[in-house]
Coordinates of C-alpha atoms and ligand atoms in Angstrom, one line a residue:
X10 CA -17.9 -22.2 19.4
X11 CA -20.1 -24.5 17.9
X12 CA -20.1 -28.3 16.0
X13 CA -18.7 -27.7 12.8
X14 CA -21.7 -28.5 10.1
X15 CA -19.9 -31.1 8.5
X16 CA -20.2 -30.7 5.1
X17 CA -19.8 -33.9 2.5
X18 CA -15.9 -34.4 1.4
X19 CA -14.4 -33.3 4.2
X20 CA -12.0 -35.6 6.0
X21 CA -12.1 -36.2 9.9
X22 CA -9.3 -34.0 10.7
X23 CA -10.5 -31.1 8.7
X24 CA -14.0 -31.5 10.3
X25 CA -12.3 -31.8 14.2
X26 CA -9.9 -28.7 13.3
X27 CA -13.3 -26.5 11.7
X28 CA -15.0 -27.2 15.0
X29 CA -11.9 -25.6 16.9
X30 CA -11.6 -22.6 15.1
X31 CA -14.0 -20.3 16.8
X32 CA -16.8 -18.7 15.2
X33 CA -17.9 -15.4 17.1
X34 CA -16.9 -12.0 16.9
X35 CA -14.0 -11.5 19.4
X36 CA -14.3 -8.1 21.2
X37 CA -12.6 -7.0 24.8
X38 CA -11.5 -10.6 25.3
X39 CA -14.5 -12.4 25.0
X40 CA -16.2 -14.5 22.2
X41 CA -19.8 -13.1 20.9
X42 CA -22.6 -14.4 19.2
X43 CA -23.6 -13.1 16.3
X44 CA -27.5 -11.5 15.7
X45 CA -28.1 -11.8 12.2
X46 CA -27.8 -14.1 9.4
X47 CA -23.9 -15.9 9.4
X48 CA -21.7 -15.7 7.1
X49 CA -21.0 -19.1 5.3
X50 CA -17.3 -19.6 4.4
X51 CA -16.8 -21.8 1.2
X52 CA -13.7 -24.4 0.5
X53 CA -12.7 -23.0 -3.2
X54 CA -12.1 -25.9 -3.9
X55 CA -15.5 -27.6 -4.1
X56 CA -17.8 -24.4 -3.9
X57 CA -19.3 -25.8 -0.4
X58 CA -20.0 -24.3 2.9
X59 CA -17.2 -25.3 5.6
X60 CA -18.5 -23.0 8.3
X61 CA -20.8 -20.7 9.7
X62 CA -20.0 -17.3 11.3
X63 CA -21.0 -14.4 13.3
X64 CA -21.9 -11.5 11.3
X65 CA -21.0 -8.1 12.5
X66 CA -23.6 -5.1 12.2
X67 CA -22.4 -1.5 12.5
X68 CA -22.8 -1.6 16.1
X69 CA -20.8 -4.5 17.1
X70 CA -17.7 -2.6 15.2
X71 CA -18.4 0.2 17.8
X72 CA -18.4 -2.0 20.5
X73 CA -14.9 -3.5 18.7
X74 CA -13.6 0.2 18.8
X75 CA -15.0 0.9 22.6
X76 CA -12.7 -2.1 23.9
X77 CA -9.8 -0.9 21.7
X78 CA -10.4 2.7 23.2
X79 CA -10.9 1.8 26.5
X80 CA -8.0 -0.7 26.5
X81 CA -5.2 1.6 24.7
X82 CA -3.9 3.4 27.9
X83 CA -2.8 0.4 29.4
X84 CA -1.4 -0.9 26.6
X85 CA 0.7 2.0 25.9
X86 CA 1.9 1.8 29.2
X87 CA 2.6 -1.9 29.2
X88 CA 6.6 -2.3 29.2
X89 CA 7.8 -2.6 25.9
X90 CA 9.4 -5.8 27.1
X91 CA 6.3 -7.5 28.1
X92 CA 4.7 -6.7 24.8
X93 CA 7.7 -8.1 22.7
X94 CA 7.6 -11.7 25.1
X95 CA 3.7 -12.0 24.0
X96 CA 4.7 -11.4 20.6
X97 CA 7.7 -14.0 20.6
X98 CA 4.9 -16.3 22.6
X99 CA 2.8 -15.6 19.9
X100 CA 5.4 -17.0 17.5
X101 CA 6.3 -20.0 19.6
X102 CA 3.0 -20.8 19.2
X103 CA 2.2 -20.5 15.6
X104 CA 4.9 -22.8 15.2
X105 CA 3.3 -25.7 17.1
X106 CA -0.1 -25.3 15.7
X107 CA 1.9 -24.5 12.1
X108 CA 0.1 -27.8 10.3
X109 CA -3.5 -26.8 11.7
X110 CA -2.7 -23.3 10.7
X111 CA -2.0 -24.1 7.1
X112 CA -4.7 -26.5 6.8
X113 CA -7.2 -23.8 8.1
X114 CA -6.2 -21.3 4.9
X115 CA -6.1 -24.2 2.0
X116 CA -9.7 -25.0 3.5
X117 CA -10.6 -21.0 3.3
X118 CA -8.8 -20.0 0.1
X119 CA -7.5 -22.7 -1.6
X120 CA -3.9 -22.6 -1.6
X121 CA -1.7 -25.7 -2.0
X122 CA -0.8 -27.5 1.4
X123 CA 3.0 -26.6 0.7
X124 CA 2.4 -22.9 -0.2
X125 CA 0.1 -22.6 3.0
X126 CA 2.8 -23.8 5.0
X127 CA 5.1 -21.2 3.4
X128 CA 2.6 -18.4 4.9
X129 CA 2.5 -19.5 8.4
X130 CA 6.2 -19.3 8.1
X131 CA 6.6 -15.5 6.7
X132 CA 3.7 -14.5 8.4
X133 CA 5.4 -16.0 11.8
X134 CA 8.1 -13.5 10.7
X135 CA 6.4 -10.9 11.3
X136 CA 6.1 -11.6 15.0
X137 CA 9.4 -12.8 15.9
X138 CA 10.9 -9.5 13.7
X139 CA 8.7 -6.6 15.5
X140 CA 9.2 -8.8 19.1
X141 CA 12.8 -7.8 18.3
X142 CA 11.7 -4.3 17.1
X143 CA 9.6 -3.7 20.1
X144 CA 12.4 -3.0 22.6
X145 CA 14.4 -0.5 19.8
X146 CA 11.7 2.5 19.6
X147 CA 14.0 5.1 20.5
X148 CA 14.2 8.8 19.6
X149 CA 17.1 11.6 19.8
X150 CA 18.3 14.2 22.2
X151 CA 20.6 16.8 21.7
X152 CA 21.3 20.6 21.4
X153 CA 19.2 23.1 19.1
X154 CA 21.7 25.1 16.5
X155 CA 21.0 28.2 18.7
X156 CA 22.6 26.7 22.0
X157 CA 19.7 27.9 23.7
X158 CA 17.9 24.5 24.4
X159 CA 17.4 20.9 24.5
X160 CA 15.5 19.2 21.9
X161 CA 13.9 15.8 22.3
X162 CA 12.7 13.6 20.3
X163 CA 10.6 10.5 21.5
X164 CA 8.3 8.2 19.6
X165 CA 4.6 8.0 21.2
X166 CA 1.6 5.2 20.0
X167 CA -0.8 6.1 17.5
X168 CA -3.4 5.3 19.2
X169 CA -6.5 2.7 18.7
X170 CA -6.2 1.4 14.8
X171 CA -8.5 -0.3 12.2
X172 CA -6.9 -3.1 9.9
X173 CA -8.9 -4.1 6.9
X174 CA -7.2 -6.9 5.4
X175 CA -8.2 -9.0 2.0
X176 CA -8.6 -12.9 1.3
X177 CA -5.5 -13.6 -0.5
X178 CA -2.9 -14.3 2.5
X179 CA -5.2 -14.5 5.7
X180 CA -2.7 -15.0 8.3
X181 CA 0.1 -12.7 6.6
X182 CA -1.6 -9.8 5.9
X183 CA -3.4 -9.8 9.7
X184 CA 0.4 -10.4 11.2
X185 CA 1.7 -8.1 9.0
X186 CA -0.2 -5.4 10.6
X187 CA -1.0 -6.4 14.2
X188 CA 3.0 -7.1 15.2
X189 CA 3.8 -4.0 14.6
X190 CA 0.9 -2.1 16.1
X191 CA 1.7 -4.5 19.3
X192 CA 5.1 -3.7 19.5
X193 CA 4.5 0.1 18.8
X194 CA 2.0 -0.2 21.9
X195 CA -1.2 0.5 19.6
X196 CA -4.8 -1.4 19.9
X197 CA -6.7 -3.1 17.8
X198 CA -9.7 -3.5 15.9
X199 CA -9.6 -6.1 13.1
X200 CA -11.9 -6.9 10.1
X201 CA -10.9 -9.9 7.6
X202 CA -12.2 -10.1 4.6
X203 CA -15.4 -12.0 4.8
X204 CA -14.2 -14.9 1.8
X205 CA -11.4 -15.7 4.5
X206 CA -12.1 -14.9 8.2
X207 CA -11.1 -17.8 9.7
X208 CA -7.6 -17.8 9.9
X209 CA -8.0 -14.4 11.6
X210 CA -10.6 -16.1 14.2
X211 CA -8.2 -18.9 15.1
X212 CA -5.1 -16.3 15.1
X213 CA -6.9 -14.0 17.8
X214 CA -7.3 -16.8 20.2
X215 CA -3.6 -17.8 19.5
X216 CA -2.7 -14.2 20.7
X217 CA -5.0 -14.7 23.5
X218 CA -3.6 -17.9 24.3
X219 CA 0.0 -16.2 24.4
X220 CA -1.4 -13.8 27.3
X221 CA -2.3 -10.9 25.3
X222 CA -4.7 -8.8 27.7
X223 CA -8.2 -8.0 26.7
X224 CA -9.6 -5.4 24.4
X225 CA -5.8 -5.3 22.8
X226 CA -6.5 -7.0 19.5
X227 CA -10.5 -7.6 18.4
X228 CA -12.2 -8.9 15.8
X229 CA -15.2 -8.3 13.5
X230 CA -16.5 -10.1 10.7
X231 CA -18.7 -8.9 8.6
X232 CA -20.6 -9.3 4.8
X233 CA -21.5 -5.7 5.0
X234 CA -17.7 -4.2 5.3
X235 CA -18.8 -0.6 4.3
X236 CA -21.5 -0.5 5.8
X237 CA -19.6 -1.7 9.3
X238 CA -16.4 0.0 8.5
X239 CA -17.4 3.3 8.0
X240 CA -18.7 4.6 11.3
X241 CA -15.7 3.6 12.8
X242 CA -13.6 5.0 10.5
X243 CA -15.6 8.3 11.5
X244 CA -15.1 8.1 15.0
X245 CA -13.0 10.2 16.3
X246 CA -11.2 7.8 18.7
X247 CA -9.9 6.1 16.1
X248 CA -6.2 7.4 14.8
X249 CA -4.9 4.9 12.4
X250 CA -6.6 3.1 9.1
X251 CA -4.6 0.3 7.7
X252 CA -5.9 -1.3 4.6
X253 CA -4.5 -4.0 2.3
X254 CA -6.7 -4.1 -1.0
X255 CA -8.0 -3.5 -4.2
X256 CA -7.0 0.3 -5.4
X257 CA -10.0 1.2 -6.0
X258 CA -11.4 0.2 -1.9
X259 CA -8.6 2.0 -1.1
X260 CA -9.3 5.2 -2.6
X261 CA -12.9 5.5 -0.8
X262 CA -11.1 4.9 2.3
X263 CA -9.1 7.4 2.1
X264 CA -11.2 10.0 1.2
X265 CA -13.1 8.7 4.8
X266 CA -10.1 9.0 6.3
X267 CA -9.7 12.5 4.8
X268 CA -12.5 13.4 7.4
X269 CA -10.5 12.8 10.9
X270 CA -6.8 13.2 9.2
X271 CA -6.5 9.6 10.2
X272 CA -2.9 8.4 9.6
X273 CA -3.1 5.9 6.5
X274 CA -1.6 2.9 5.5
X275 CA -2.3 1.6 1.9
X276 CA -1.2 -1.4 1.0
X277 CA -2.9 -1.6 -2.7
X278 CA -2.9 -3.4 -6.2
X279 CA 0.0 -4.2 -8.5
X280 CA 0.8 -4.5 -12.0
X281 CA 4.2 -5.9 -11.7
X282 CA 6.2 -6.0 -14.9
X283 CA 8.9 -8.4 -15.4
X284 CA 11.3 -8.1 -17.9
X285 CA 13.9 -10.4 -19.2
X286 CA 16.8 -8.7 -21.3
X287 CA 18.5 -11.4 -23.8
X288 CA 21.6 -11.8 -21.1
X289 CA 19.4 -13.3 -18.7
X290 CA 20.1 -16.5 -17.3
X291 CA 17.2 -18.3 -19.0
X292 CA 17.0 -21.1 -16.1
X293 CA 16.8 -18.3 -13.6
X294 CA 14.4 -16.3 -15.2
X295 CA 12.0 -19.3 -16.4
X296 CA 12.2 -20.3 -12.4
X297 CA 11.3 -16.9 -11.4
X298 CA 8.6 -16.5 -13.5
X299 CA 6.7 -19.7 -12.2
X300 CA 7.0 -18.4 -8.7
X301 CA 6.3 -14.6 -9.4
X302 CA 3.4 -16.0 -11.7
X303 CA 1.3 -18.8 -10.2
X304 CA 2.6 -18.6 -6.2
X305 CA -1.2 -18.2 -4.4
X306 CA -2.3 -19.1 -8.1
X307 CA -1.4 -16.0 -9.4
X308 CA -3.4 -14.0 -6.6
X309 CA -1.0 -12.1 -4.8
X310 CA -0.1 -8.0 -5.7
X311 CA 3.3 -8.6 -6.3
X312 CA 2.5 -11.3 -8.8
X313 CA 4.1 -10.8 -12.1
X314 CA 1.1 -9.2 -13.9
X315 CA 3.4 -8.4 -17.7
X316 CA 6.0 -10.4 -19.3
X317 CA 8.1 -8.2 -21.1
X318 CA 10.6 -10.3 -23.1
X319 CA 13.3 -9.3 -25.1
X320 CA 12.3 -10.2 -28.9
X321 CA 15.6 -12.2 -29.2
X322 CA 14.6 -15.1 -26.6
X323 CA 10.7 -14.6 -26.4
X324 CA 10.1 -18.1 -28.4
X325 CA 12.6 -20.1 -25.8
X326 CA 11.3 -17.8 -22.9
X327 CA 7.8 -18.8 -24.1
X328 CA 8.5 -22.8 -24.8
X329 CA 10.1 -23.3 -21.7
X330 CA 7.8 -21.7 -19.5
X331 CA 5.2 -23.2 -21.5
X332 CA 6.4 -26.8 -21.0
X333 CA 6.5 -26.0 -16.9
X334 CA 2.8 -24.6 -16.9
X335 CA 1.7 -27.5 -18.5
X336 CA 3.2 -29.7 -15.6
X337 CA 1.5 -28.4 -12.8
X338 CA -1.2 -29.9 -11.0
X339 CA -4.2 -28.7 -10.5
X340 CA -6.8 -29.3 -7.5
X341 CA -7.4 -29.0 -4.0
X342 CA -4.6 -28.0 -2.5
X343 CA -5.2 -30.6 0.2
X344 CA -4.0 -33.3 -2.2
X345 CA -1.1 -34.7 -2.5
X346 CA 1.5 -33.4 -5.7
X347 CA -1.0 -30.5 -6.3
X348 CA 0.7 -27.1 -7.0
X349 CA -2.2 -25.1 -8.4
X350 CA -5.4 -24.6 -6.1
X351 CA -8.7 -23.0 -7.0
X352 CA -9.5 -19.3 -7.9
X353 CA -11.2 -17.7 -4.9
X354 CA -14.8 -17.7 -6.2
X355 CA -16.3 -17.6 -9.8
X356 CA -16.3 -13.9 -10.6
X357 CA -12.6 -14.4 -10.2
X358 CA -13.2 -17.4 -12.9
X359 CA -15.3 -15.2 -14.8
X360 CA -12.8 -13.1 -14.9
X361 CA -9.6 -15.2 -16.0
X362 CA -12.1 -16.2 -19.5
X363 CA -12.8 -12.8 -20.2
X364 CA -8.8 -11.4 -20.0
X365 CA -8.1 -14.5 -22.2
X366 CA -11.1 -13.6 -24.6
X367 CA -10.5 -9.7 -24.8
X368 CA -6.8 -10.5 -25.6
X369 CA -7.2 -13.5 -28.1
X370 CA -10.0 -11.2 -29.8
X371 CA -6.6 -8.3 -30.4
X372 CA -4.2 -10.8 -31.8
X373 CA -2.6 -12.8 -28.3
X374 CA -2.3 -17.0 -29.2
X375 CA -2.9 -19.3 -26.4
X376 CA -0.2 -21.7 -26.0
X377 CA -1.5 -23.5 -23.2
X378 CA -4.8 -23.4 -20.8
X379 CA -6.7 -20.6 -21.7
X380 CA -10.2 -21.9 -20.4
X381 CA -12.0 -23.2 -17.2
X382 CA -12.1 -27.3 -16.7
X383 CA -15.7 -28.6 -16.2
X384 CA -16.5 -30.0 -12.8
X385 CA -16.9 -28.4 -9.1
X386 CA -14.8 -25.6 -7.7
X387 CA -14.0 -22.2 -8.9
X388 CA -10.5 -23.7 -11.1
X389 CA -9.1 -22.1 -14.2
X390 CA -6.2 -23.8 -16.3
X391 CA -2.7 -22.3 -16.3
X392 CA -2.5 -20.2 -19.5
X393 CA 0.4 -19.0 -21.6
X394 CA -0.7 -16.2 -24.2
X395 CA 2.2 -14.8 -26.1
X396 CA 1.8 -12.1 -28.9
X397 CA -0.4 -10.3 -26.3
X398 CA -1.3 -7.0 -28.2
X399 CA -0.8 -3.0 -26.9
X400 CA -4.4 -2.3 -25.8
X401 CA -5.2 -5.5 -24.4
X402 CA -7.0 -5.5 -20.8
X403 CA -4.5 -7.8 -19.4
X404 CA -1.9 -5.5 -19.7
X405 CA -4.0 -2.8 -18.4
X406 CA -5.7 -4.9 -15.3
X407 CA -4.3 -6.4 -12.5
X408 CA -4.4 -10.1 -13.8
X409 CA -5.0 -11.8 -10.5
X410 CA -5.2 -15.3 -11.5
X411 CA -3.3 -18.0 -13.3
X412 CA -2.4 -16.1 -16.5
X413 CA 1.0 -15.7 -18.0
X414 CA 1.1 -13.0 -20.2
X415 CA 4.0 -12.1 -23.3
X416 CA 5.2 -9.1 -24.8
X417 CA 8.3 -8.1 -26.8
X418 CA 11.0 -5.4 -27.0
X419 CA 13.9 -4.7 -28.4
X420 CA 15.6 -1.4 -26.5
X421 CA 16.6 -1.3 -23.0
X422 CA 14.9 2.1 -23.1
X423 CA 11.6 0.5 -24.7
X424 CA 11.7 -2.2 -21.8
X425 CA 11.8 0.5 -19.3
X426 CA 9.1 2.6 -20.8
X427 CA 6.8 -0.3 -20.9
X428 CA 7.5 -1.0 -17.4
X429 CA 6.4 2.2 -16.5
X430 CA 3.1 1.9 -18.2
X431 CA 1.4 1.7 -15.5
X432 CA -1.1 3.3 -12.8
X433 CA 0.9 0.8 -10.2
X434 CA 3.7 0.8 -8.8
X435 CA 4.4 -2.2 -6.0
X436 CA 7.3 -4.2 -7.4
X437 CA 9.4 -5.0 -11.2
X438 CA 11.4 -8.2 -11.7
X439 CA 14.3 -7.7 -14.5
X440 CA 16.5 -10.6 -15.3
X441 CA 20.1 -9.6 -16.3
X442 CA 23.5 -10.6 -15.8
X443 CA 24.6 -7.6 -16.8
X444 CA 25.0 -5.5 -13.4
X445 CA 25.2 -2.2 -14.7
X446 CA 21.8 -2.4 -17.2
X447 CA 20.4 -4.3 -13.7
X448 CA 20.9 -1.0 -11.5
X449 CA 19.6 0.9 -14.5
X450 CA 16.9 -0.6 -14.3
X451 CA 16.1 -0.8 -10.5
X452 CA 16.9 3.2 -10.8
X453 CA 14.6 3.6 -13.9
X454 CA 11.5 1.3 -12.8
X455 CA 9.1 3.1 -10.7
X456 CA 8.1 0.8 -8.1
X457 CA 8.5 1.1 -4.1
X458 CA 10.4 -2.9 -5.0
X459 CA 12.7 -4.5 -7.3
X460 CA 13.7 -8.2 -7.9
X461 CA 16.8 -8.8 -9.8
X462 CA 17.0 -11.9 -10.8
X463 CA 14.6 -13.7 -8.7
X464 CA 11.0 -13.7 -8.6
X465 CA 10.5 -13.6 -5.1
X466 CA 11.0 -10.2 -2.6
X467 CA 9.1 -10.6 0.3
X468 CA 10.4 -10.5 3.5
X469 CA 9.4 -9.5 7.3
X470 CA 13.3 -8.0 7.9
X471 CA 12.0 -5.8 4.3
X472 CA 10.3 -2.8 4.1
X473 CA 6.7 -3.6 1.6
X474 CA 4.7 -1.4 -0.2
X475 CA 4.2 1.0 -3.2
X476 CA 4.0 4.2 -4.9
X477 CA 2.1 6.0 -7.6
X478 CA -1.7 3.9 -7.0
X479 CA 0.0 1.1 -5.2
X480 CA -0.6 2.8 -2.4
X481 CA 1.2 4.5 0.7
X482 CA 3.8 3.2 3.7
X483 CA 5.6 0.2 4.5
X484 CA 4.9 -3.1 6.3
X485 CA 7.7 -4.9 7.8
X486 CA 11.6 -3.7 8.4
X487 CA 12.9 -1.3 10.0
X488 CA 10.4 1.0 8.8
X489 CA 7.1 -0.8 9.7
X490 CA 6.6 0.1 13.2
X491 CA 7.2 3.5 12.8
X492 CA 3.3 3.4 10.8
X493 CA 2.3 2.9 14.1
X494 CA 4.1 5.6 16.1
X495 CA 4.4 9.4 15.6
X496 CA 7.0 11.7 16.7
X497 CA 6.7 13.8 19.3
X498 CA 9.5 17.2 19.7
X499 CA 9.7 19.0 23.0
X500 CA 12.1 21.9 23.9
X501 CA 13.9 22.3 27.1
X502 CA 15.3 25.7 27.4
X503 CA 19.0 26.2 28.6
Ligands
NAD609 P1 -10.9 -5.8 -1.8 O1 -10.4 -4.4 -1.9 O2 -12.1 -6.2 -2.5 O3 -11.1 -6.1 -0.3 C1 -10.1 -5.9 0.7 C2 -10.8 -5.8 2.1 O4 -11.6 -4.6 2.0 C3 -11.7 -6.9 2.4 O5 -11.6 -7.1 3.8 C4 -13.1 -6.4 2.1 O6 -14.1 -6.9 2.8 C5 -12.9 -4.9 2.5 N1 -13.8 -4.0 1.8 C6 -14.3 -4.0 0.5 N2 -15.1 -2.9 0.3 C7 -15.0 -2.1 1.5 C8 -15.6 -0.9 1.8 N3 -16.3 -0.2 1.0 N4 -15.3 -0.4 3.1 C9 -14.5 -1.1 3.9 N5 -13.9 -2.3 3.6 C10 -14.2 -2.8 2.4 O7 -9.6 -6.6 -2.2 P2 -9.5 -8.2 -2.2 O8 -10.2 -8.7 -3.4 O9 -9.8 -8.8 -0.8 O10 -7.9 -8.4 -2.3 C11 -7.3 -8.3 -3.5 C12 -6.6 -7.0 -3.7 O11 -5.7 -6.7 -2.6 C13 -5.7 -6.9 -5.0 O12 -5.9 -5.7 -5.6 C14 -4.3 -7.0 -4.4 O13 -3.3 -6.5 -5.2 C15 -4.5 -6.3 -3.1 N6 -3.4 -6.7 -2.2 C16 -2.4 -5.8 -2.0 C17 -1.4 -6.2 -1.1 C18 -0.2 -5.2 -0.9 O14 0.5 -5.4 0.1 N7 0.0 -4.2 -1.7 C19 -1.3 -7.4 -0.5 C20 -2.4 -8.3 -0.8 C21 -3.4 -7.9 -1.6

């Protein structure tokens, strides 16, 4: 670890919690040096560098997957007690560092204090559920139909397995994958997304702190992720590929994994419609359209990408969001009262104008925001377009950003249609009171997740993910450690 480089506008207790937060590569317990040029992590917020760290070459993510290899054995053979204790340790402890934990990822991504807080506390989840799960692998025993044998069923590890995760939820989407893989009895090899690495740094020492042996989890950071990932995505020690990304990422890596008939998780983009019918509660859906809309300032896959709204009660849909997204705040999410943070860089920003230009130039009216405010940091304004054409891009693109977008119907059948209109398939919101129309829906929508009447799903006890080009598995639930397990059948004669 080295002295934080202190750079201007940063308070004493962010500069004394940077300096803690180590800045190596982490691989078979011990903290390396990196040998080329760091990487240089940027606050959103202000567009400066807040830390410099290691930088993996192709190598070092060998040597990751050579202490993962050489480590998996004993891990598989650890008691699957012991291995639920360091993951409840694990928890225990990301409780009591909770504040520096969600100070580390507004520094690194931007996110309001409050929200941060919100992901230590779901991505905590995570650990405390697959502790629990990690004692309950079980399989099945029993009589073939012949009555000439016994049959049984047991679940094995996977083997060593490589997480990719992206920038959006640093600590979530690394828990979300390595309590699972723990409690199944898999190792590790980890690789952050390089806008965000930090939270993944501090986290590995956590679980090293909580007694979690060497070579079990490790860490690489890198600015050349192809480049580093792909040789180990080709070795043939390797048995698992977990990546949480953009759709198109995720696509290369599975035709890499094509070559060893890796197992594959795919945790991918979303296009999330949400729909309100003209029975809706109108306070409900206007409350979960804020949170489906500008939680993690819009960045997050299950964000609510297209407003479908039922021509009846678009205008009072419209005015009364309207009037809500002109009352956030926006700024660094270290401040006090803010509840809108930065963008994650300025492509991102870049971005955000062009949606709003491309659908302004086919007929959509901006009702509120629609630009970027002058001054440091990658921020764009909270924007409200309504008449938002067929056609336009940001009906077509994953929005990613502060955007709220509105489109009409006027059939039930239309509403699902549109919906469906879609290469995604991660999650739908539809706001009814009407039960009936509300399983209809849920039925009719393909998604791998539905919210009814609330614009928030996620949960650890829940099984996450998507179909069609959102991608392929589940995180959390029942069904998340079995990504990390595979079935093994055996015959005993009679
Ligand atoms: P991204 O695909 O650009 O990057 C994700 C990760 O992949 C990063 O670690 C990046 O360094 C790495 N990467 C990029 N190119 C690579 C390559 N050629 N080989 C190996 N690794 C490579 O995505 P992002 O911008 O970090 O994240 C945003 C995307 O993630 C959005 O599309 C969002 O919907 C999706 N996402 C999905 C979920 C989900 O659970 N479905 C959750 C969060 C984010």
């Amino acid at each position: 670890m080295s002295a934080v480089d202190t750079a201007p506008g940063l308070t004493a207790r962010e500069s004394e919690l940077l300096a803690r937060v180590p800045d190596g590569l982490y691989i078979a317990g011990r903290w390396e040096a990196g040998t080329q040029d760091p990487i240089q992590v940027q606050d959103p917020a202000t567009g400066r560098v807040i830390k410099r760290i290691a930088n993996a070459r192709p190598e070092d993510g060998i040597r990751a997957l050579d202490a993962a290899a050489e480590a998996a054995d004993a891990w598989a053979a650890t008691p699957p007690r012991t291995r639920a204790e360091i993951l409840r340790r694990a928890f225990d402890l990301l409780q009591e560092r909770r504040d520096d934990f969600a100070l580390l990822m507004t520094l690194e991504m931007g996110k309001p204090l409050a929200e941060a807080n919100g992901e230590v506390t779901y991505g905590g989840e995570f650990l405390r559920w697959f502790s629990e799960e990690a004692v309950r692998i079980s399989g099945r025993y029993g009589s073939n139909p012949e009555g000439t044998g016994t049959m049984v069923v047991s679940q094995r590890p996977v083997g060593p397995s490589f997480f990719i995760t992206p920038w959006n939820f640093p600590l979530a989407m690394a828990t979300r994958k390595i309590a699972p893989a723990l409690a199944a009895g898999c190792t590790v090899v980890v690789k952050p997304a390089e806008l965000t690495p930090l939270t993944t740094l501090f986290f590995a020492q956590l679980l090293e702190d909580a007694g979690l042996p060497a070579g079990v989890v490790n860490v690489i950071t890198t600015s050349t992720s192809g480049a580093v990932s792909a040789p180990i995505i080709a070795d043939p020690r390797l048995r698992k590929l977990s990546f949480t990304g953009s759709t198109p990422v995720g696509r290369a890596l599975l035709a890499q994994a094509g070559q060893n008939v890796l197992r594959t998780s795919m945790e991918l983009g979303g296009n999330a419609p949400f729909v309100v019918f003209e029975d809706a509660d109108l306070d409900a859906a206007v409350n979960g359209a804020m949170l489906a809309k500008f939680r993690n300032m819009g960045q997050a896959c299950t964000a609510a990408n297209r407003f479908i709204v039922h021509e009846s009660i678009a205008e009072e849909f419209a005015a009364r969001v309207t009037e809500r997204v002109s009352a956030l705040r926006v700024g660094r999410g270290t401040d006090e009262g803010v509840t809108l943070g930065p963008l994650i860089d300025d492509r991102a920003v870049a971005s955000m104008a062009a949606l709003v230009e491309d659908a302004v130039s086919r007929g959509a009216r901006v009702l509120t925001g629609g630009a970027a405010p002058e001054g440091d940091g990658f921020f764009f304004e909270p924007t409200v377009l309504v008449d938002v054409q067929p056609g336009s891009e940001i009906l077509r693109e994953e929005i990613f950003g502060p955007i709220l977008a509105i489109t009409t119907f006027s059939t039930e059948e239309e509403a699902v249609a549109r919906a469906n209109e879609t290469e995604y398939g991660l999650v739908g919101y539809v706001f009814t009171q009407d039960l009936a129309r509300g399983q209809r829906l849920i039925d009719g929508v393909d998604t791998g997740m539905m919210g009814l009447n609330t614009g928030l799903v996620s949960n650890a006890a829940a099984p996450f993910g998507g179909v069609k080009q959102s991608g392929l598995g589940r995180e959390g639930g029942l069904e998340g450690i079995h990504e990390y397990l595979s079935t093994k059948y055996t015959l005993i004669p009679a």
